[in-house]
Amino acid sequence: MSKTITQLSEDFVTRFARDLYHCSSCNYCVDAVWPERGMHAVCATLEQHSRAPGYSGRGYIEAARAIMEGQALDAATLADRVFSCTTCGNCEAACPLGLRPATIGRALREELLAVDALPPALANARDTFIAHGNPYGLPRDQRRAWLPDDEPVAQDAAMSLFTGCASALPTGAEARAGHALLKAAGVTVAVVSDACCGAPLAELGLRREGEALARAAAARLGAAEVLVAGCECAAQLRGANLKPRSIVRWLCDAVTAGQVDLHWKDDVARPSSVRLVESCQHKRDGRDGDEAAVAALLASLGCVLLNEDFPNRHATCCGAAGGMPAMAPAAAARMARACLPPTGLAVSLDARCANHLQACAGEDVEVLGIASFIEHYFRVAARPVP
Ligand code: SF4
Ligand code: SF4
């Protein structure tokens, strides 16, 4: 007989009962379209994986309400729906009542774990993480392979650099490029590249285990200022009471403050245009966020951006997050291609998105992480102190 889920934890009910009974079933989180606001679709899972309403934010709210009212739901069916969410948060951005369907979907993952209903593909992903300390299943010591052998240990550096799984692995391209940019800007950092912040576990529903890893990582980052190379790491470390800045945000701020010069390289042909790809991790940042700062910096340097409305908070997810590549790899690849131009250069501020987009892009599209892009096309130098 198949397993059912018959109740929700007290914690779940306390946190979300209001949302469950305030939903007006308006369907904005399912199929709202408002081109003037950049909303061409809401849910990448509905667009590219399944049109069944049970896979939507509204579907998660209705499922949770049904369980709360005593209905027994098939655990495997609900798990397939809830774990096929990219956790992008677009449904919440669309909800006119400010409800939290994506957060409820994430919390339902924990409820399903409590009845041992993690889908097999994600159980494998969890086991891979536990065995190797990263979601790629690569050897632990490969996390530091990008770091030059002769890199001195910076004992008293004023800044720490935390390179998470996606920037340090699988190639380490973003970690290496970000570190090189800081070096070129005259900054010395203490590198922590052998720890995970726990974000990959948290998105599987193992929130507490993820938070424990975040606290352990935070304890290693003793310097006054923490820079990060991974967007999901930044969000996870904020939960451990850190206030990390991304490398690229540091660079934007340093250029604005006149501490660092950034110029196109004379010996590298400039790209005719660039498509910047939004990261769901930055969805709530608004005009003060990293993505807006990068768009302004690149525009000031004469870089032609294909998407002038960047960052669009309603842009659909590229499919890198939420366990989607493990859960439904073909759908995750379609999500990625839907975010890319047919030809040319695409750049993401999020190393995890960049890895996923690179793996899924057609041969006419080049995808770079932001640090790799800046390092390739620009010359960075500390401005001499007068
Ligand atoms: S978080 Fe994203 S993928 Fe998940 S239901 Fe909402 S819009 Fe769809
Ligand atoms: S969660 Fe919000 S957007 Fe979705 S159906 Fe309910 S009220 Fe509408």
Short mmCIF file of C-alpha atoms and ligand atoms in Angstrom, two decimals:
data_model
loop_
_atom_site.label_atom_id
_atom_site.label_comp_id
_atom_site.label_asym_id
_atom_site.label_seq_id
_atom_site.Cartn_x
_atom_site.Cartn_y
_atom_site.Cartn_z
CA MET A 1 0.00 0.00 0.00
CA SER A 2 1.39 3.43 -0.85
CA LYS A 3 2.33 5.81 1.91
CA THR A 4 0.11 8.79 2.74
CA ILE A 5 0.71 12.10 4.46
CA THR A 6 -2.06 12.77 6.95
CA GLN A 7 -0.89 15.68 9.06
CA LEU A 8 1.33 18.73 9.14
CA SER A 9 3.68 19.73 11.92
CA GLU A 10 2.64 22.34 14.44
CA ASP A 11 5.45 24.54 13.18
CA PHE A 12 4.04 24.39 9.62
CA VAL A 13 0.52 25.24 10.77
CA THR A 14 1.74 28.12 12.92
CA ARG A 15 3.78 29.60 10.09
CA PHE A 16 1.36 29.19 7.20
CA ALA A 17 -2.29 28.80 8.34
CA ARG A 18 -2.98 32.42 7.43
CA ASP A 19 -1.68 31.91 3.87
CA LEU A 20 -3.67 28.71 3.43
CA TYR A 21 -6.98 30.42 4.22
CA HIS A 22 -6.34 33.77 2.53
CA CYS A 23 -5.71 32.36 -0.93
CA SER A 24 -8.43 33.69 -3.25
CA SER A 25 -7.73 31.05 -5.96
CA CYS A 26 -7.14 33.90 -8.42
CA ASN A 27 -4.53 31.83 -10.33
CA TYR A 28 -2.07 34.72 -10.72
CA CYS A 29 0.65 32.39 -9.41
CA VAL A 30 -0.30 29.88 -12.10
CA ASP A 31 -0.78 31.74 -15.34
CA ALA A 32 -0.56 35.52 -14.94
CA VAL A 33 0.74 37.39 -17.99
CA TRP A 34 1.49 41.12 -17.81
CA PRO A 35 4.03 42.08 -20.49
CA GLU A 36 4.26 45.72 -19.38
CA ARG A 37 5.66 44.43 -16.07
CA GLY A 38 7.94 41.89 -17.71
CA MET A 39 5.69 39.00 -16.71
CA HIS A 40 5.45 36.67 -19.70
CA ALA A 41 4.94 33.50 -17.67
CA VAL A 42 5.14 32.68 -13.97
CA CYS A 43 6.15 29.13 -13.30
CA ALA A 44 9.04 27.44 -15.10
CA THR A 45 7.82 24.04 -13.86
CA LEU A 46 4.37 24.52 -15.38
CA GLU A 47 5.93 25.88 -18.59
CA GLN A 48 8.52 23.18 -19.13
CA HIS A 49 7.62 20.15 -16.99
CA SER A 50 3.89 19.66 -16.38
CA ARG A 51 0.76 21.76 -16.87
CA ALA A 52 -1.02 19.95 -14.01
CA PRO A 53 -2.12 22.61 -11.47
CA GLY A 54 -0.80 20.45 -8.62
CA TYR A 55 2.72 21.52 -9.68
CA SER A 56 1.95 25.20 -9.08
CA GLY A 57 2.17 27.47 -6.05
CA ARG A 58 -1.61 27.43 -5.76
CA GLY A 59 -1.47 23.64 -5.93
CA TYR A 60 0.91 23.55 -2.93
CA ILE A 61 -1.42 25.78 -0.93
CA GLU A 62 -4.43 23.62 -1.75
CA ALA A 63 -2.56 20.39 -0.93
CA ALA A 64 -1.42 21.78 2.44
CA ARG A 65 -4.94 22.97 3.25
CA ALA A 66 -6.39 19.56 2.37
CA ILE A 67 -3.94 17.78 4.70
CA MET A 68 -4.63 20.29 7.45
CA GLU A 69 -8.34 19.57 7.12
CA GLY A 70 -7.78 15.85 7.60
CA GLN A 71 -7.45 14.55 4.06
CA ALA A 72 -4.82 11.84 3.52
CA LEU A 73 -2.78 12.56 0.37
CA ASP A 74 -0.57 10.10 -1.44
CA ALA A 75 2.93 11.03 -0.27
CA ALA A 76 4.80 10.00 -3.43
CA THR A 77 2.43 11.96 -5.69
CA LEU A 78 2.69 15.08 -3.57
CA ALA A 79 6.47 14.66 -3.31
CA ASP A 80 6.79 14.47 -7.09
CA ARG A 81 4.92 17.78 -7.36
CA VAL A 82 6.61 19.60 -4.51
CA PHE A 83 10.14 18.50 -5.40
CA SER A 84 9.61 19.42 -9.07
CA CYS A 85 9.53 23.07 -8.04
CA THR A 86 12.65 25.11 -8.76
CA THR A 87 11.96 27.17 -5.61
CA CYS A 88 12.38 30.26 -7.80
CA GLY A 89 9.80 32.34 -5.92
CA ASN A 90 8.07 33.67 -9.05
CA CYS A 91 4.67 32.59 -7.76
CA GLU A 92 5.19 34.72 -4.66
CA ALA A 93 6.28 37.68 -6.76
CA ALA A 94 3.04 37.32 -8.75
CA CYS A 95 0.64 36.86 -5.83
CA PRO A 96 -1.42 40.07 -5.43
CA LEU A 97 -2.15 39.21 -1.80
CA GLY A 98 1.47 38.77 -0.77
CA LEU A 99 1.00 35.09 0.10
CA ARG A 100 3.93 32.67 0.14
CA PRO A 101 3.21 29.69 -2.12
CA ALA A 102 6.89 29.02 -2.88
CA THR A 103 7.83 29.12 0.81
CA ILE A 104 4.94 26.77 1.53
CA GLY A 105 6.19 24.40 -1.19
CA ARG A 106 9.65 24.44 0.42
CA ALA A 107 8.17 23.78 3.86
CA LEU A 108 6.10 20.90 2.46
CA ARG A 109 9.41 19.29 1.50
CA GLU A 110 10.28 19.08 5.19
CA GLU A 111 6.85 17.58 5.96
CA LEU A 112 7.38 14.95 3.26
CA LEU A 113 10.85 14.14 4.56
CA ALA A 114 9.25 13.50 7.95
CA VAL A 115 7.23 10.67 6.36
CA ASP A 116 10.27 9.47 4.43
CA ALA A 117 8.90 10.46 1.02
CA LEU A 118 11.95 12.00 -0.65
CA PRO A 119 11.76 11.06 -4.37
CA PRO A 120 14.45 8.50 -5.37
CA ALA A 121 16.33 10.94 -7.63
CA LEU A 122 16.72 13.38 -4.76
CA ALA A 123 17.54 10.65 -2.26
CA ASN A 124 20.49 9.89 -4.55
CA ALA A 125 21.37 13.60 -4.63
CA ARG A 126 21.25 13.75 -0.83
CA ASP A 127 23.46 10.66 -0.50
CA THR A 128 25.92 12.11 -3.01
CA PHE A 129 26.13 15.30 -0.98
CA ILE A 130 26.62 13.46 2.30
CA ALA A 131 29.35 11.27 0.80
CA HIS A 132 31.29 14.07 -0.90
CA GLY A 133 30.30 17.33 0.77
CA ASN A 134 29.15 18.82 -2.54
CA PRO A 135 26.24 18.23 -4.91
CA TYR A 136 28.49 17.32 -7.86
CA GLY A 137 29.82 14.11 -6.28
CA LEU A 138 33.40 15.30 -6.83
CA PRO A 139 36.29 14.57 -4.44
CA ARG A 140 36.39 16.97 -1.48
CA ASP A 141 39.92 18.17 -2.20
CA GLN A 142 38.91 19.26 -5.70
CA ARG A 143 37.23 22.27 -4.10
CA ARG A 144 40.66 23.89 -3.75
CA ALA A 145 42.06 22.77 -7.11
CA TRP A 146 41.42 26.21 -8.65
CA LEU A 147 43.64 27.91 -6.04
CA PRO A 148 47.24 28.48 -7.17
CA ASP A 149 49.71 26.17 -5.37
CA ASP A 150 51.84 29.12 -4.33
CA GLU A 151 48.93 31.09 -2.86
CA PRO A 152 50.15 32.38 0.52
CA VAL A 153 47.97 31.84 3.58
CA ALA A 154 46.62 35.30 4.41
CA GLN A 155 46.62 35.20 8.21
CA ASP A 156 45.54 38.74 9.01
CA ALA A 157 43.51 39.59 5.92
CA ALA A 158 40.74 42.10 6.47
CA MET A 159 38.46 40.08 4.19
CA SER A 160 37.57 36.41 3.84
CA LEU A 161 36.53 34.86 0.54
CA PHE A 162 34.04 32.00 0.74
CA THR A 163 33.82 30.03 -2.49
CA GLY A 164 30.82 27.72 -2.44
CA CYS A 165 30.26 24.49 -4.36
CA ALA A 166 29.08 26.05 -7.63
CA SER A 167 31.98 28.47 -8.04
CA ALA A 168 34.71 26.11 -6.78
CA LEU A 169 33.32 23.11 -8.71
CA PRO A 170 33.12 21.44 -11.15
CA THR A 171 35.77 23.53 -12.96
CA GLY A 172 36.39 26.24 -10.38
CA ALA A 173 36.27 28.86 -13.16
CA GLU A 174 34.24 31.41 -11.22
CA ALA A 175 36.21 31.01 -7.99
CA ARG A 176 39.50 31.38 -9.87
CA ALA A 177 38.30 34.41 -11.86
CA GLY A 178 36.78 36.11 -8.80
CA HIS A 179 39.95 35.59 -6.81
CA ALA A 180 42.03 36.94 -9.71
CA LEU A 181 39.85 40.07 -9.91
CA LEU A 182 40.35 40.76 -6.22
CA LYS A 183 44.08 40.25 -6.57
CA ALA A 184 44.22 42.61 -9.56
CA ALA A 185 42.33 45.16 -7.49
CA GLY A 186 45.02 44.91 -4.82
CA VAL A 187 42.90 43.03 -2.26
CA THR A 188 44.24 40.25 -0.06
CA VAL A 189 41.71 37.74 1.17
CA ALA A 190 41.78 34.69 3.42
CA VAL A 191 40.29 31.97 1.21
CA VAL A 192 37.86 29.40 2.61
CA SER A 193 37.27 27.00 -0.26
CA ASP A 194 36.86 23.65 1.49
CA ALA A 195 33.48 24.19 3.15
CA CYS A 196 29.86 24.08 2.02
CA CYS A 197 27.30 26.52 3.40
CA GLY A 198 24.61 23.82 3.43
CA ALA A 199 22.35 25.40 0.80
CA PRO A 200 22.16 22.17 -1.29
CA LEU A 201 20.83 20.28 1.74
CA ALA A 202 18.39 23.02 2.72
CA GLU A 203 16.78 22.99 -0.70
CA LEU A 204 16.17 19.25 -0.41
CA GLY A 205 14.13 19.98 2.72
CA LEU A 206 16.97 19.27 5.18
CA ARG A 207 16.75 22.80 6.52
CA ARG A 208 18.23 22.17 9.95
CA GLU A 209 21.17 20.17 8.59
CA GLY A 210 21.79 22.97 6.06
CA GLU A 211 21.68 25.60 8.79
CA ALA A 212 24.18 23.60 10.87
CA LEU A 213 26.62 23.62 7.95
CA ALA A 214 26.06 27.36 7.49
CA ARG A 215 26.91 28.00 11.15
CA ALA A 216 30.04 25.86 10.84
CA ALA A 217 31.09 27.75 7.71
CA ALA A 218 30.37 31.10 9.38
CA ALA A 219 32.62 30.13 12.30
CA ARG A 220 35.49 29.66 9.84
CA LEU A 221 35.02 33.13 8.38
CA GLY A 222 36.66 35.18 11.05
CA ALA A 223 37.55 38.32 9.09
CA ALA A 224 35.59 41.53 9.44
CA GLU A 225 34.19 41.38 5.92
CA VAL A 226 33.09 38.27 4.05
CA LEU A 227 33.02 38.08 0.26
CA VAL A 228 31.25 35.20 -1.48
CA ALA A 229 31.44 33.75 -4.95
CA GLY A 230 28.12 31.88 -4.83
CA CYS A 231 24.67 33.50 -4.74
CA GLU A 232 22.92 30.72 -2.81
CA CYS A 233 25.84 30.73 -0.36
CA ALA A 234 25.25 34.41 0.32
CA ALA A 235 21.59 33.77 1.14
CA GLN A 236 22.41 30.75 3.31
CA LEU A 237 25.19 32.55 5.23
CA ARG A 238 22.87 35.47 5.94
CA GLY A 239 20.82 32.97 7.94
CA ALA A 240 23.96 32.37 10.03
CA ASN A 241 24.13 36.06 10.95
CA LEU A 242 26.74 37.06 8.38
CA LYS A 243 26.37 39.95 5.98
CA PRO A 244 28.37 38.74 2.99
CA ARG A 245 28.92 40.74 -0.18
CA SER A 246 29.38 39.12 -3.55
CA ILE A 247 32.74 39.63 -5.26
CA VAL A 248 31.10 41.46 -8.13
CA ARG A 249 29.20 43.73 -5.76
CA TRP A 250 32.45 44.57 -4.02
CA LEU A 251 33.91 45.41 -7.41
CA CYS A 252 30.95 47.62 -8.40
CA ASP A 253 31.20 49.47 -5.09
CA ALA A 254 34.98 49.88 -5.40
CA VAL A 255 34.67 51.28 -8.96
CA THR A 256 31.93 53.68 -7.84
CA ALA A 257 34.07 54.79 -4.89
CA GLY A 258 37.00 55.49 -7.23
CA GLN A 259 39.22 52.85 -5.62
CA VAL A 260 39.43 50.56 -8.65
CA ASP A 261 39.68 51.19 -12.39
CA LEU A 262 37.88 48.95 -14.84
CA HIS A 263 38.52 49.27 -18.58
CA TRP A 264 37.92 47.12 -21.64
CA LYS A 265 41.06 45.22 -22.63
CA ASP A 266 42.58 46.59 -25.83
CA ASP A 267 43.71 43.19 -27.09
CA VAL A 268 40.37 41.35 -26.70
CA ALA A 269 37.50 41.93 -29.15
CA ARG A 270 34.45 43.30 -27.34
CA PRO A 271 31.21 41.31 -27.53
CA SER A 272 28.60 42.99 -29.76
CA SER A 273 26.02 42.50 -27.01
CA VAL A 274 25.46 40.57 -23.81
CA ARG A 275 22.37 38.95 -22.37
CA LEU A 276 22.37 39.06 -18.58
CA VAL A 277 20.46 36.15 -17.07
CA GLU A 278 18.56 36.79 -13.85
CA SER A 279 19.21 34.64 -10.77
CA CYS A 280 16.25 33.69 -8.58
CA GLN A 281 18.51 34.31 -5.59
CA HIS A 282 18.33 38.03 -6.39
CA LYS A 283 14.59 38.16 -7.01
CA ARG A 284 13.80 40.32 -4.00
CA ASP A 285 16.78 42.68 -4.23
CA GLY A 286 15.16 45.48 -6.25
CA ARG A 287 17.07 48.49 -7.47
CA ASP A 288 19.73 48.33 -4.76
CA GLY A 289 20.72 44.78 -5.55
CA ASP A 290 23.78 43.21 -7.13
CA GLU A 291 22.12 42.64 -10.51
CA ALA A 292 21.04 46.28 -10.86
CA ALA A 293 24.54 47.42 -9.82
CA VAL A 294 26.19 45.19 -12.45
CA ALA A 295 23.78 46.32 -15.18
CA ALA A 296 24.53 49.96 -14.34
CA LEU A 297 28.28 49.35 -14.29
CA LEU A 298 28.31 47.53 -17.64
CA ALA A 299 26.05 50.13 -19.23
CA SER A 300 28.40 52.89 -18.00
CA LEU A 301 31.26 51.10 -19.77
CA GLY A 302 29.34 51.01 -23.05
CA CYS A 303 28.44 47.32 -22.91
CA VAL A 304 25.30 46.69 -24.99
CA LEU A 305 22.78 44.72 -22.92
CA LEU A 306 20.23 42.69 -24.89
CA ASN A 307 17.72 42.84 -22.05
CA GLU A 308 17.34 46.46 -21.09
CA ASP A 309 14.79 45.58 -18.41
CA PHE A 310 17.39 43.56 -16.47
CA PRO A 311 16.89 42.62 -13.68
CA ASN A 312 13.34 41.52 -14.33
CA ARG A 313 11.96 40.17 -11.05
CA HIS A 314 9.44 38.09 -13.00
CA ALA A 315 11.98 36.34 -15.24
CA THR A 316 11.41 32.60 -15.20
CA CYS A 317 13.94 30.27 -13.58
CA CYS A 318 16.78 28.65 -15.57
CA GLY A 319 16.12 25.32 -13.83
CA ALA A 320 19.40 25.11 -11.91
CA ALA A 321 17.85 25.23 -8.46
CA GLY A 322 15.50 23.30 -6.25
CA GLY A 323 16.98 19.94 -7.19
CA MET A 324 15.41 20.33 -10.65
CA PRO A 325 18.38 19.01 -12.69
CA ALA A 326 18.24 15.75 -10.66
CA MET A 327 14.47 15.55 -10.53
CA ALA A 328 13.64 16.30 -14.18
CA PRO A 329 16.82 16.87 -16.22
CA ALA A 330 15.09 17.30 -19.59
CA ALA A 331 12.72 19.93 -18.18
CA ALA A 332 15.62 21.66 -16.41
CA ALA A 333 17.45 21.87 -19.74
CA ARG A 334 14.39 23.36 -21.47
CA MET A 335 14.15 25.95 -18.67
CA ALA A 336 17.78 26.89 -19.28
CA ARG A 337 17.39 27.26 -23.04
CA ALA A 338 14.28 29.42 -22.53
CA CYS A 339 16.51 31.93 -20.67
CA LEU A 340 19.22 32.10 -23.34
CA PRO A 341 19.45 34.03 -26.60
CA PRO A 342 19.57 31.92 -29.81
CA THR A 343 23.17 33.05 -30.39
CA GLY A 344 25.80 35.19 -28.70
CA LEU A 345 26.99 35.69 -25.15
CA ALA A 346 24.99 35.21 -21.94
CA VAL A 347 26.30 36.11 -18.48
CA SER A 348 24.97 35.10 -15.07
CA LEU A 349 25.84 36.52 -11.67
CA ASP A 350 25.04 33.13 -10.14
CA ALA A 351 27.74 30.47 -10.52
CA ARG A 352 25.23 27.66 -10.13
CA CYS A 353 23.06 29.09 -12.92
CA ALA A 354 26.15 29.64 -15.09
CA ASN A 355 27.20 25.97 -14.68
CA HIS A 356 23.71 24.78 -15.55
CA LEU A 357 23.27 27.17 -18.48
CA GLN A 358 26.66 26.16 -19.88
CA ALA A 359 25.69 22.48 -19.71
CA CYS A 360 22.39 23.10 -21.50
CA ALA A 361 23.27 25.82 -24.05
CA GLY A 362 23.36 25.12 -27.76
CA GLU A 363 26.66 25.44 -29.61
CA ASP A 364 25.87 28.98 -30.85
CA VAL A 365 25.64 30.38 -27.33
CA GLU A 366 28.51 31.09 -24.96
CA VAL A 367 27.70 31.32 -21.24
CA LEU A 368 30.02 32.89 -18.68
CA GLY A 369 29.77 33.61 -14.99
CA ILE A 370 30.14 37.30 -14.19
CA ALA A 371 33.66 37.04 -12.74
CA SER A 372 34.87 35.05 -15.75
CA PHE A 373 33.25 37.62 -18.06
CA ILE A 374 34.89 40.59 -16.35
CA GLU A 375 38.26 38.88 -16.14
CA HIS A 376 38.17 37.98 -19.84
CA TYR A 377 37.08 41.36 -21.23
CA PHE A 378 38.25 43.94 -18.68
CA ARG A 379 41.43 45.18 -17.10
CA VAL A 380 41.09 45.69 -13.35
CA ALA A 381 43.57 47.74 -11.35
CA ALA A 382 43.68 49.42 -7.97
CA ARG A 383 43.68 53.18 -8.35
CA PRO A 384 46.81 54.67 -6.76
CA VAL A 385 46.10 56.49 -3.50
CA PRO A 386 46.91 60.21 -4.07
S1 SF4 B 1 8.61 28.61 -6.83
FE1 SF4 B 1 8.80 28.82 -9.08
S2 SF4 B 1 8.79 26.73 -9.89
FE2 SF4 B 1 8.01 26.64 -7.78
S3 SF4 B 1 5.79 26.76 -7.98
FE3 SF4 B 1 6.53 28.86 -7.65
S4 SF4 B 1 6.83 29.69 -9.73
FE4 SF4 B 1 6.67 27.44 -9.94
S1 SF4 B 2 -1.45 32.05 -3.83
FE1 SF4 B 2 -1.90 34.18 -4.36
S2 SF4 B 2 -1.71 34.28 -6.61
FE2 SF4 B 2 -1.87 32.09 -6.06
S3 SF4 B 2 -4.06 31.63 -6.28
FE3 SF4 B 2 -3.70 32.18 -4.13
S4 SF4 B 2 -4.10 34.40 -3.98
FE4 SF4 B 2 -3.89 33.89 -6.16
#
